[in-house]
CSV table of C-alpha atoms and ligand atoms in Angstrom, one decimal:
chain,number,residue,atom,x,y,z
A,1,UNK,CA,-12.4,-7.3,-21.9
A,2,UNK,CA,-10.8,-5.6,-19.0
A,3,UNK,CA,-9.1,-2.3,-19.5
A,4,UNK,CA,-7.1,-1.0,-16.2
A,5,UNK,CA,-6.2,2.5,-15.5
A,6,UNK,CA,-3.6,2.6,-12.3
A,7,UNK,CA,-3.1,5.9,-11.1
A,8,UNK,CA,0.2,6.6,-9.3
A,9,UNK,CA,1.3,3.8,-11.2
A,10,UNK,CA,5.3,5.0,-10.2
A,11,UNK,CA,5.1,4.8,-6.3
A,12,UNK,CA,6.7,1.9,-4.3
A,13,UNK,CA,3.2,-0.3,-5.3
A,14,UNK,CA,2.5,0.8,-8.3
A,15,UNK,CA,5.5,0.0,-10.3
A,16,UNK,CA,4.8,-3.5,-9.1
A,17,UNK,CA,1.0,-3.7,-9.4
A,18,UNK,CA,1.4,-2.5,-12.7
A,19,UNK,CA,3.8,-5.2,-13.9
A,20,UNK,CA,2.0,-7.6,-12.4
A,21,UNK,CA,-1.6,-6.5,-14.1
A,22,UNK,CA,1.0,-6.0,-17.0
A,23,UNK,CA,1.6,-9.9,-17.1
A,24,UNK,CA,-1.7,-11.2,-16.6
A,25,UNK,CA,-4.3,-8.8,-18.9
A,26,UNK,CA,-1.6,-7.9,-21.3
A,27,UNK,CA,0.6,-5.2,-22.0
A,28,UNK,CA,-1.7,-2.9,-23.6
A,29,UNK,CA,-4.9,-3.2,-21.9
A,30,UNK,CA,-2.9,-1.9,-18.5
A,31,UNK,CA,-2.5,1.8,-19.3
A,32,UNK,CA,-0.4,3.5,-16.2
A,33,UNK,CA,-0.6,6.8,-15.6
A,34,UNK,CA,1.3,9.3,-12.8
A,35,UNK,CA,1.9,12.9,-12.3
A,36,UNK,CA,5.6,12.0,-12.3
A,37,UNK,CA,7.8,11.3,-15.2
A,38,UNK,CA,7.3,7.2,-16.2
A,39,UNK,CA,9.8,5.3,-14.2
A,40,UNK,CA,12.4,3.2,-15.3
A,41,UNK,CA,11.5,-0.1,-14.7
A,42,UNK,CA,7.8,0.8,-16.6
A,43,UNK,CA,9.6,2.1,-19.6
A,44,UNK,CA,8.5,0.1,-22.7
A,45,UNK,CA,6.3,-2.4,-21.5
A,46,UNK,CA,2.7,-0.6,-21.8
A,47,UNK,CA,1.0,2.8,-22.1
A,48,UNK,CA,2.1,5.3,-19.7
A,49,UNK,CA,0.7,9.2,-19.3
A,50,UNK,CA,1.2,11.9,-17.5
A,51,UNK,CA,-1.7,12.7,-15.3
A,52,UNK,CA,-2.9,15.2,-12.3
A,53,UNK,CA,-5.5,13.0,-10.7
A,54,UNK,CA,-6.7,16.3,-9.1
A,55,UNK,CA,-7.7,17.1,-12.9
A,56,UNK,CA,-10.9,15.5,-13.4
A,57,UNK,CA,-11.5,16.6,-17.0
A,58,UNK,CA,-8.1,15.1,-17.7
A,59,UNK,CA,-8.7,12.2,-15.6
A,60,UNK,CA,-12.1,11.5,-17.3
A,61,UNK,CA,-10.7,12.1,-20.6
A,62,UNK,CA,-8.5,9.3,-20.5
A,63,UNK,CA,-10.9,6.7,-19.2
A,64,UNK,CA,-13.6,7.4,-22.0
A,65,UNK,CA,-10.6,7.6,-24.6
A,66,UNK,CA,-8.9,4.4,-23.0
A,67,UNK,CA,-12.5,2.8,-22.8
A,68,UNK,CA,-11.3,2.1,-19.3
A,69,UNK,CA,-13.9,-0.9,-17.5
A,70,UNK,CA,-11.0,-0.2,-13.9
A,71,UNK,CA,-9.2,2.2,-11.8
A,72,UNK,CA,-6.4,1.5,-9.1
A,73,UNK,CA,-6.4,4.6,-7.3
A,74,UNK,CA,-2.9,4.9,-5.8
A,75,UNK,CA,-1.8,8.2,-5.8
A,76,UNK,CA,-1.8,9.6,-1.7
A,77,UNK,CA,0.5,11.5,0.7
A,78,UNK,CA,1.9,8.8,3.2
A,79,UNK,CA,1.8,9.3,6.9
A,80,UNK,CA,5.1,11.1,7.4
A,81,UNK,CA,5.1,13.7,4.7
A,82,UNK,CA,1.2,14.3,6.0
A,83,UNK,CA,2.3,15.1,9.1
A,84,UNK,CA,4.3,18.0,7.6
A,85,UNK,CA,1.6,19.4,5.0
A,86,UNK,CA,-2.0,18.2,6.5
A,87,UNK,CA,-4.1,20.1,4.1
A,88,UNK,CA,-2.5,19.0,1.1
A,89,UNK,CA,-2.6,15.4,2.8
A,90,UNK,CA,-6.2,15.9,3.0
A,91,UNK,CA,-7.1,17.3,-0.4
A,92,UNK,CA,-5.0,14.9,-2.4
A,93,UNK,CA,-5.9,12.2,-0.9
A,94,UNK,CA,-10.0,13.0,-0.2
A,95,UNK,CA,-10.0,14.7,-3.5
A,96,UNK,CA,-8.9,12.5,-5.6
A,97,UNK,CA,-10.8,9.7,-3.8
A,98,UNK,CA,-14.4,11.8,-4.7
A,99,UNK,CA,-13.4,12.6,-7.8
A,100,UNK,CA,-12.5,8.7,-9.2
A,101,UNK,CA,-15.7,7.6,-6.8
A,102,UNK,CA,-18.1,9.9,-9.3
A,103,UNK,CA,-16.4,8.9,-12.5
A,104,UNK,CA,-16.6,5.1,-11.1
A,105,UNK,CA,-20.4,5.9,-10.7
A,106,UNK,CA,-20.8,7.9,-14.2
A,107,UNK,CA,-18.8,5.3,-16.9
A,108,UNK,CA,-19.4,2.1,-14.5
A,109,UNK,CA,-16.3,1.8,-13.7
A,110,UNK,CA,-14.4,-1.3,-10.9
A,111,UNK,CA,-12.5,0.7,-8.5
A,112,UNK,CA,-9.7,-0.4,-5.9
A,113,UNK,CA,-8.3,1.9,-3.4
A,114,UNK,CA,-6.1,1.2,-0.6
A,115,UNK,CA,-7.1,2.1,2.9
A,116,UNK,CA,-4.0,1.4,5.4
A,117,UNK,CA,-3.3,0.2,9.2
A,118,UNK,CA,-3.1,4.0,9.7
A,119,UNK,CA,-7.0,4.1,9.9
A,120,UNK,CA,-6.5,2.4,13.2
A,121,UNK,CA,-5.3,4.9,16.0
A,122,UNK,CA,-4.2,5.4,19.5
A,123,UNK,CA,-7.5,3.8,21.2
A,124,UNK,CA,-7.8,0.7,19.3
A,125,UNK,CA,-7.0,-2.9,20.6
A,126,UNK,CA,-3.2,-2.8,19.4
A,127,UNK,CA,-2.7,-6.3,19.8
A,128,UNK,CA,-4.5,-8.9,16.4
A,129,UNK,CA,-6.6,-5.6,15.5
A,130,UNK,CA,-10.1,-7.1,14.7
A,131,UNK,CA,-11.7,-5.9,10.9
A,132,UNK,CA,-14.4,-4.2,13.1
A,133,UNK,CA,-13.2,-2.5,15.8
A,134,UNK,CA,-12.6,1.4,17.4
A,135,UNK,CA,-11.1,4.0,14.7
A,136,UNK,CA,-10.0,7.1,15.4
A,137,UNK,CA,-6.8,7.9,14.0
A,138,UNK,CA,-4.7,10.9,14.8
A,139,UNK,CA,-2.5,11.3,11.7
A,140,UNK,CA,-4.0,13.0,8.9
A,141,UNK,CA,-3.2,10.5,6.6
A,142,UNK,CA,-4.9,7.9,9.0
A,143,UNK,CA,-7.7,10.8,9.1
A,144,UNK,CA,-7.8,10.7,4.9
A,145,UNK,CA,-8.0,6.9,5.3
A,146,UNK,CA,-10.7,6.1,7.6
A,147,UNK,CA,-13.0,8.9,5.5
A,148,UNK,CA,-12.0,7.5,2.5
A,149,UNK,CA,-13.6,4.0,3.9
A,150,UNK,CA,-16.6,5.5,4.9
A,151,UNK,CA,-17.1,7.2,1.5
A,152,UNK,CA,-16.2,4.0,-0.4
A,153,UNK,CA,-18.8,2.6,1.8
A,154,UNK,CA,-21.2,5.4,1.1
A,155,UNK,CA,-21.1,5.0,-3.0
A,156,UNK,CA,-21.1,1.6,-2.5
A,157,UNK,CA,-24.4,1.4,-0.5
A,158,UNK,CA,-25.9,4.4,-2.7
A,159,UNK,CA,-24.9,4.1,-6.2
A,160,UNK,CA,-24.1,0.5,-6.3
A,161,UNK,CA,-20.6,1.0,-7.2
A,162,UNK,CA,-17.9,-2.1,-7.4
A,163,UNK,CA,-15.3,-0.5,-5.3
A,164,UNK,CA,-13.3,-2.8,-3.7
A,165,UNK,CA,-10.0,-1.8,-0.9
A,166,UNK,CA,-7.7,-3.4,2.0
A,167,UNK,CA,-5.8,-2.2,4.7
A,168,UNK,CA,-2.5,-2.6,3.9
A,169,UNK,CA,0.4,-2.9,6.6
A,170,UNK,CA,3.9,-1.2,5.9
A,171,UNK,CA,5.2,-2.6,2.4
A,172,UNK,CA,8.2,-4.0,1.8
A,173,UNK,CA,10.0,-4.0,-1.5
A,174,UNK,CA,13.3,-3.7,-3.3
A,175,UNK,CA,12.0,-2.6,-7.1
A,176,UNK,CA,10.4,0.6,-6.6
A,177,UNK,CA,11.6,2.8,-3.2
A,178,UNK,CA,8.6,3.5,-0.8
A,179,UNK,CA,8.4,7.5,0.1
A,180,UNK,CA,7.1,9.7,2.7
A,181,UNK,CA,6.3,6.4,4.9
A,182,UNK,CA,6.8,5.4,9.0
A,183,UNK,CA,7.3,1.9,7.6
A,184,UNK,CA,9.8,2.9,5.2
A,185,UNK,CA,12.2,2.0,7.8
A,186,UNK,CA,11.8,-1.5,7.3
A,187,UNK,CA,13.1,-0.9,3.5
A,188,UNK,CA,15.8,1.4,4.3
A,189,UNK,CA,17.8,-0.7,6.8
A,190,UNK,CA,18.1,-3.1,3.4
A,191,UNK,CA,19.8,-0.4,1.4
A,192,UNK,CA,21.9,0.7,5.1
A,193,UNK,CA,22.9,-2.8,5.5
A,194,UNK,CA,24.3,-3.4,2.1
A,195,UNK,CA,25.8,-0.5,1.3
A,196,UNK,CA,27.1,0.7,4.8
A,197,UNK,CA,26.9,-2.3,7.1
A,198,UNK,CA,24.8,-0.2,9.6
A,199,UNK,CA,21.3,1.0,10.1
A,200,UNK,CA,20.2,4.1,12.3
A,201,UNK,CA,16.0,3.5,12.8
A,202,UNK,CA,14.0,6.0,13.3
A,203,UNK,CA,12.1,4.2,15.2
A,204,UNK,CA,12.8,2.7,19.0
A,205,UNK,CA,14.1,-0.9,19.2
A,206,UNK,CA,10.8,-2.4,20.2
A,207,UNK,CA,8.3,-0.8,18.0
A,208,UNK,CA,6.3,-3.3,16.6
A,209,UNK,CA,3.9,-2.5,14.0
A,210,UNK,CA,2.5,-4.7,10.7
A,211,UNK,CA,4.4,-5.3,7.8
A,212,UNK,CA,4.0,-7.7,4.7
A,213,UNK,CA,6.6,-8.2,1.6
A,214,UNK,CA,5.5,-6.2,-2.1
A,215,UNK,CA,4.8,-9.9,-3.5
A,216,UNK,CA,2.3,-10.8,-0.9
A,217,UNK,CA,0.5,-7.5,-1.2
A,218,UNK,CA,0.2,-7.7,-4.9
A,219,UNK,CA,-1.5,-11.1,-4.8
A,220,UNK,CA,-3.9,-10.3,-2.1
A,221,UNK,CA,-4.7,-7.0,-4.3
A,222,UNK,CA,-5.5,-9.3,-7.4
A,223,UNK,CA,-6.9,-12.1,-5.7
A,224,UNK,CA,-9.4,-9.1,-4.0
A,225,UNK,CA,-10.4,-7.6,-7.4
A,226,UNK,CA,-11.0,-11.4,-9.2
A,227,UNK,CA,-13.1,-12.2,-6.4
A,228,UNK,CA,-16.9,-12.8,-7.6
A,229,UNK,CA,-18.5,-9.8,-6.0
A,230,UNK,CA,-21.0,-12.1,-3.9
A,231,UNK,CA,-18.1,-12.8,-1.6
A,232,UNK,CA,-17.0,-9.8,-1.2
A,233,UNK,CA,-19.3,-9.3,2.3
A,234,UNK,CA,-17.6,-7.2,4.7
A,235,UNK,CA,-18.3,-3.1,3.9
A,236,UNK,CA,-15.6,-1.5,4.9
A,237,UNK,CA,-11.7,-2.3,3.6
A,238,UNK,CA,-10.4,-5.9,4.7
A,239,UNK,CA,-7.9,-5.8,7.4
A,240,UNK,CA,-4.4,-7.5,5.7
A,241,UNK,CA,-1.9,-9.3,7.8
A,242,UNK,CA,1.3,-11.4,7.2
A,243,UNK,CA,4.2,-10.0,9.4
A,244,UNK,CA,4.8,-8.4,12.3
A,245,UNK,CA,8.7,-7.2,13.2
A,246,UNK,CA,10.4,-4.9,15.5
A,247,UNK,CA,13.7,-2.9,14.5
A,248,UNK,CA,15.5,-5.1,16.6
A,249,UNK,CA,13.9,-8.0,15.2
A,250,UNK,CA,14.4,-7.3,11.6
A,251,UNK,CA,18.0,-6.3,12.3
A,252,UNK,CA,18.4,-9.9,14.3
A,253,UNK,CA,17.3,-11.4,10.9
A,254,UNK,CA,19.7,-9.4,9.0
A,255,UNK,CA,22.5,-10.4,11.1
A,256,UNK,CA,22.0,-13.8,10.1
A,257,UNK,CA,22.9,-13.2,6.4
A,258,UNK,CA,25.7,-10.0,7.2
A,259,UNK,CA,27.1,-10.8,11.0
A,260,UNK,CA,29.0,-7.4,10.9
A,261,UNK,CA,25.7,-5.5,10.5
A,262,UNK,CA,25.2,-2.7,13.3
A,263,UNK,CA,21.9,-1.0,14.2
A,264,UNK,CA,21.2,1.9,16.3
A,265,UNK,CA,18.1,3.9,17.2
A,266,UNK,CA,17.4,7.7,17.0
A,267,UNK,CA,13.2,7.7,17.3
A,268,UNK,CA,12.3,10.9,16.0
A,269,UNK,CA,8.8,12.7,14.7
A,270,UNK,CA,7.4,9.0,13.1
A,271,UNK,CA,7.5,7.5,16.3
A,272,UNK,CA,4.3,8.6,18.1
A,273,UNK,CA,3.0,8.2,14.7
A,274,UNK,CA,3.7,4.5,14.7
A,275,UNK,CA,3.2,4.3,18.5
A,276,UNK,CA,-0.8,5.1,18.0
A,277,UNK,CA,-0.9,1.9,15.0
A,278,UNK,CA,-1.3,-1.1,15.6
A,279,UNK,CA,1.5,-3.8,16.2
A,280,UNK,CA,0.0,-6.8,15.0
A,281,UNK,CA,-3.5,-7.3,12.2
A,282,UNK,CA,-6.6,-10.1,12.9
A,283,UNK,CA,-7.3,-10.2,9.0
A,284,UNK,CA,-9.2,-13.8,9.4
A,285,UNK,CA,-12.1,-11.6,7.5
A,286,UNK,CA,-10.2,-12.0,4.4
A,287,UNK,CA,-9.0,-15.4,5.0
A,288,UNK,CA,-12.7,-16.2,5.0
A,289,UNK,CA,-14.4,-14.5,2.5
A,290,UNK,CA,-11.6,-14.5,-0.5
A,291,UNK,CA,-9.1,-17.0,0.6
A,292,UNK,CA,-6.4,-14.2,1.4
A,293,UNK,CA,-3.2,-16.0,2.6
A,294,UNK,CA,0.7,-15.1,2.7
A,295,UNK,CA,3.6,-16.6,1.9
A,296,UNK,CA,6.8,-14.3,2.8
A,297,UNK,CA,7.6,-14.5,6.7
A,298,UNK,CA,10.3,-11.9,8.3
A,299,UNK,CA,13.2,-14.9,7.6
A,300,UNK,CA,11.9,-15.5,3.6
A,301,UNK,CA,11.4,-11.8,3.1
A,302,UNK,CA,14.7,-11.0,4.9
A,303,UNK,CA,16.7,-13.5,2.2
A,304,UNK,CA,14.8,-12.2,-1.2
A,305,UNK,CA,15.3,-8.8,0.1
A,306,UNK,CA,19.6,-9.1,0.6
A,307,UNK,CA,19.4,-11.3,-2.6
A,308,UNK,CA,17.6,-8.9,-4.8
A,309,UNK,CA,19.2,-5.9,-3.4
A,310,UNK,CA,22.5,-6.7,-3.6
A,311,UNK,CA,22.0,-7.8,-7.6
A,312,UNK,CA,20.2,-4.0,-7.8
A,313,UNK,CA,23.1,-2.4,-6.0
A,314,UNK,CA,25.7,-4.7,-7.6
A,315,UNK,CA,27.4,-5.6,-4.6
B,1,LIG,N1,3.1,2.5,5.0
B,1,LIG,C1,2.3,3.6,5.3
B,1,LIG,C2,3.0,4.7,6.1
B,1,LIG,O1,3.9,4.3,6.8
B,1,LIG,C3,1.1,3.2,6.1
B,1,LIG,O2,0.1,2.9,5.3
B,1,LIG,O3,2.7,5.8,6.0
């Protein structure tokens, strides 16, 4: 029987992974763990603890206690925050990785962990980004993500470890808020739009980068870890694609539901972080190997957003 451990279970993807994992293994054997107080929408529908990732006793603890058989490493710095304290971007992030890679290795564990479109950097092709292509990001959470796909790769190839990761784009979701993010703009002009009719990106009008809605990323995470591990082919974490939006464009779709909606552009710090990304993902890797496809487009995601948010914000 599986037994999941997700760590960082109350971040923007966690609270959704979770509930998801929740509905298909059953409540109990999805045991949810953060260094933050449980959130909200978590509360009473499986085991939840309090947990330093960084703590490895703790960490390992719980897994032998939980007789835990899979770990969904979530817990990270995003790009924007990283930019404002590297070195704890760095240890958080690489430390944690190392530390759940050797536990995977001692108790046999299945391990996902997410690697991000901020591997990618300044001197890759920005246009369909190929799975295999140039890397060298310039972030340092792009920096903690290409490292933590070599070393993935590296306890895979020595220790035989399942461990299993994608590339996500920027993540878009109304349940649980993103933080520390450059994508996070794409969530926040939902909340500007409905409660204040206007939008000020951070970002300039034309900045295109990759996006996908939370329900697409969810499946594609599943669908990944149910795959039978003889398909699973490619080393290094599977490029992800579904959308790809400007500001501009996003707000054009916006328009369509709220005509009164205003947008206006102040780029500040994220921008040359989301300038050296790519704008659009070649993910035909996946499509091949596990069947990966999505289903929300900018215009489907744009009217489950408005619907759901509005309900959430009562308005
Ligand atoms: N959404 C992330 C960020 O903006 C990228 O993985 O930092």
């Amino acid at each position: 029987m599986e037994r999941i451990l997700i760590i960082g279970a109350c971040g923007q993807i966690g609270v959704e992974l979770t509930l998801a994992l929740r509905a298909k293994y059953g409540n109990e054997n999805v045991f949810a763990a953060d260094i933050r107080e449980e959130n909200p929408l978590l509360a009473g529908t499986g085991p939840f603890a309090i947990l330093d990732v960084m703590d490895a006793e703790a960490t390992r603890a719980l897994v032998r206690k939980e007789k835990i058989t899979t770990i969904y490493l979530l817990a990270a710095l995003l790009s924007a925050t990283g930019e404002k304290d590297p070195k704890l971007c760095w240890n958080l992030n690489i430390g944690s990785l190392r530390q759940v890679l050797d536990l995977g290795v001692e108790e046999k564990l299945k391990i996902f962990w997410p690697s991000s479109i901020a591997a990618f950097g300044p001197t890759t092709p920005r246009e369909n980004t190929p799975q295999r292509t140039i890397m060298e990001p310039t972030t340092m959470y792009g920096i903690t993500k290409y490292a933590g796909e070599l070393l993935c790769q590296y306890y895979k190839n020595k220790f035989s470890l399942d461990v299993r990761s994608v590339r996500y784009p920027g993540l878009i979701s109304w349940k649980s808020e993103p933080g520390g993010g450059t994508t996070d703009y794409a969530v926040e002009i939902f909340y500007g739009a409905i409660r204040e009719g206007k939008y000020t990106s951070f970002l300039s009008e034309n900045t295109f980068l990759p996006m996908m809605y939370m329900d697409d990323a969810i499946r594609a995470t599943m669908q990944l870890m149910e795959t039978p591990i003889e398909k699973i082919k490619s080393g290094m974490s599977y490029n992800l694609s579904a959308i790809s939006f400007s500001p501009k464009e996003i707000a054009e779709a916006i328009k369509k539901h709220i005509p009164s909606f205003q947008i206006s552009y102040k780029p500040d710090f994220h921008q040359p972080i989301a300038d050296s990304w790519p704008k659009s993902i070649d993910d035909s890797v996946a499509r091949a190997e596990w069947g990966w496809k999505h289903e929300y487009d900018l215009e489907k995601m744009t009217d489950v957003m408005l619907e759901n948010l509005k309900k959430k914000l009562k308005q």
